[in-house]
XYZ file of C-alpha atoms in Angstrom:
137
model
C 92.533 152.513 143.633
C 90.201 152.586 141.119
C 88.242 155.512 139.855
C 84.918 153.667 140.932
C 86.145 153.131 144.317
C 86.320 156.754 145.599
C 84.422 157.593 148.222
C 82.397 160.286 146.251
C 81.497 158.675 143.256
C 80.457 155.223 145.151
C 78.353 157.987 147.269
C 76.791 159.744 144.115
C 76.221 156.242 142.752
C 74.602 155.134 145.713
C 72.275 157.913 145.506
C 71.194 158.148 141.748
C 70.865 154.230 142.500
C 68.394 155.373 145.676
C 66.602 157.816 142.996
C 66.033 155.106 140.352
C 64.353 152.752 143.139
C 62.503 155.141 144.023
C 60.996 156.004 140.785
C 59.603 152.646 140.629
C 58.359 152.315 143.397
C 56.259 155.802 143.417
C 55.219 154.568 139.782
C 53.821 151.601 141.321
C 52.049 153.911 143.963
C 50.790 156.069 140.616
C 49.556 152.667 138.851
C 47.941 151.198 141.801
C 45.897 154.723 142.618
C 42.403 152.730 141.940
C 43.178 149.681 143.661
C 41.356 148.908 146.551
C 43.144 148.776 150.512
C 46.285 150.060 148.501
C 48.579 152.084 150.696
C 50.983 154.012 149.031
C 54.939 153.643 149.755
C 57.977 155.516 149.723
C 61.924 154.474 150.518
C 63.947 156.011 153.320
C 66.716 158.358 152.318
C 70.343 156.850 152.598
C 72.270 158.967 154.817
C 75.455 159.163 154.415
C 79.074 160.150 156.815
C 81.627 162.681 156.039
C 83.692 159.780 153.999
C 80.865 159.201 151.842
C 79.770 155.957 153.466
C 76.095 155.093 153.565
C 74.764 154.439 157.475
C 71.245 153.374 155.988
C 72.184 150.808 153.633
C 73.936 147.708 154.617
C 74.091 145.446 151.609
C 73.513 147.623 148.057
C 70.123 148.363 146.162
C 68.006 145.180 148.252
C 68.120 146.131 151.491
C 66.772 149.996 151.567
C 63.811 150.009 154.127
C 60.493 151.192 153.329
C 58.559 153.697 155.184
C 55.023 153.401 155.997
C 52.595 155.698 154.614
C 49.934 155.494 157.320
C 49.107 154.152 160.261
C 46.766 151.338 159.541
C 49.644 149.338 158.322
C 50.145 145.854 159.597
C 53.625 145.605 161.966
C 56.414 143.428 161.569
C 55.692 140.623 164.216
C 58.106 140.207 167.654
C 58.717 144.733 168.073
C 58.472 148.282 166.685
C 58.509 148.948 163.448
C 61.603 150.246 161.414
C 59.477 152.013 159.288
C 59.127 156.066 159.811
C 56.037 156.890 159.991
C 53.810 159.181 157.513
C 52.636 162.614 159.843
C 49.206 162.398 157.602
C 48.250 159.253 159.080
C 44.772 158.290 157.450
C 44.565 161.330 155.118
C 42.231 160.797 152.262
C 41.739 157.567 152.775
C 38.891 156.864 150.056
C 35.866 154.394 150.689
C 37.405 151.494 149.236
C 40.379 151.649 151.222
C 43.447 153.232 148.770
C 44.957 156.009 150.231
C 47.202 157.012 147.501
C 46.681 161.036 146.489
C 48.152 161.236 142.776
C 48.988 164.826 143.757
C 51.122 164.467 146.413
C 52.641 161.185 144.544
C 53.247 163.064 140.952
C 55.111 165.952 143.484
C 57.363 163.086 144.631
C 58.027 162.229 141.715
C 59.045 165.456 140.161
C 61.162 166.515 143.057
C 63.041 162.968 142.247
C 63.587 163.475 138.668
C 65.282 166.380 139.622
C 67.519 164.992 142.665
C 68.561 162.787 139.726
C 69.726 165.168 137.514
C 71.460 167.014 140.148
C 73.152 163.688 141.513
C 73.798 162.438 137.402
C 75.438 165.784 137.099
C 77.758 165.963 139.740
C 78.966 162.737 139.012
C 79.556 163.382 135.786
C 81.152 166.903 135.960
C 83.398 164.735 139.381
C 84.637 162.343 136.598
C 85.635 164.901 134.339
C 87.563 166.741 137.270
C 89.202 163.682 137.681
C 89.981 163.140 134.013
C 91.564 166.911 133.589
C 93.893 166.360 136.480
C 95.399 163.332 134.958
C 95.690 164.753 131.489
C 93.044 162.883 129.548
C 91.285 165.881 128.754
């Protein structure tokens, strides 16, 4: 087995994977704050089993869902929607239709940067376990 292929460092790799997407995609909520009838997004978490498998993701970085931030948002056609919903449905929601609130976005993105670090960390202090107990370090 390789060293990639352990459950807990595909996990943490999953995750600082998660983290990176969603960096981009609350920068694109950031960029787009003046655009008109934009609605701000956000991914859904991956959650993950005691063997470190992910139960939200089925197929790597393309398939993570996205969550919808309010509820004017236009439904998938033919049943619910697989999107979880955003408890301030509608809040400051300016005249021209965005609905992003750079506050609550740059917050976001802060508490990312720093479930990053903590996930960049662990993997990298897990590798170095690993590399002690088989004498390369």
């Amino acid at each position: 087995m390789a060293i990639s292929d352990m459950p807990m460092l595909s996990a943490l790799r999953t995750k600082m994977q998660w983290h990176q997407e969603r960096q981009r995609v609350l920068a694109e909520n950031i960029s787009n704050s003046d655009t008109p009838n934009f609605r701000p997004r956000d991914l859904v978490e991956p959650k993950f089993d005691k063997a470190g498998n992910t139960s939200v993701i089925a197929g790597g970085m393309g398939s993570l869902p996205m969550m919808r931030a309010a509820g004017t948002n236009i439904l998938p056609t033919g049943g619910s929607a697989s999107f979880n919903q955003n408890s301030r449905v509608g809040y400051e929601t300016r005249p021209a239709g965005n609905a992003v609130n750079l506050e609550d976005e740059m917050l976001k993105v802060s508490a990312n940067q720093m479930d990053y670090a903590a996930a960049t960390s662990l993997y990298t202090r897990s590798l170095g376990l690993l590399k002690t107990a088989i004498g390369k370090r």
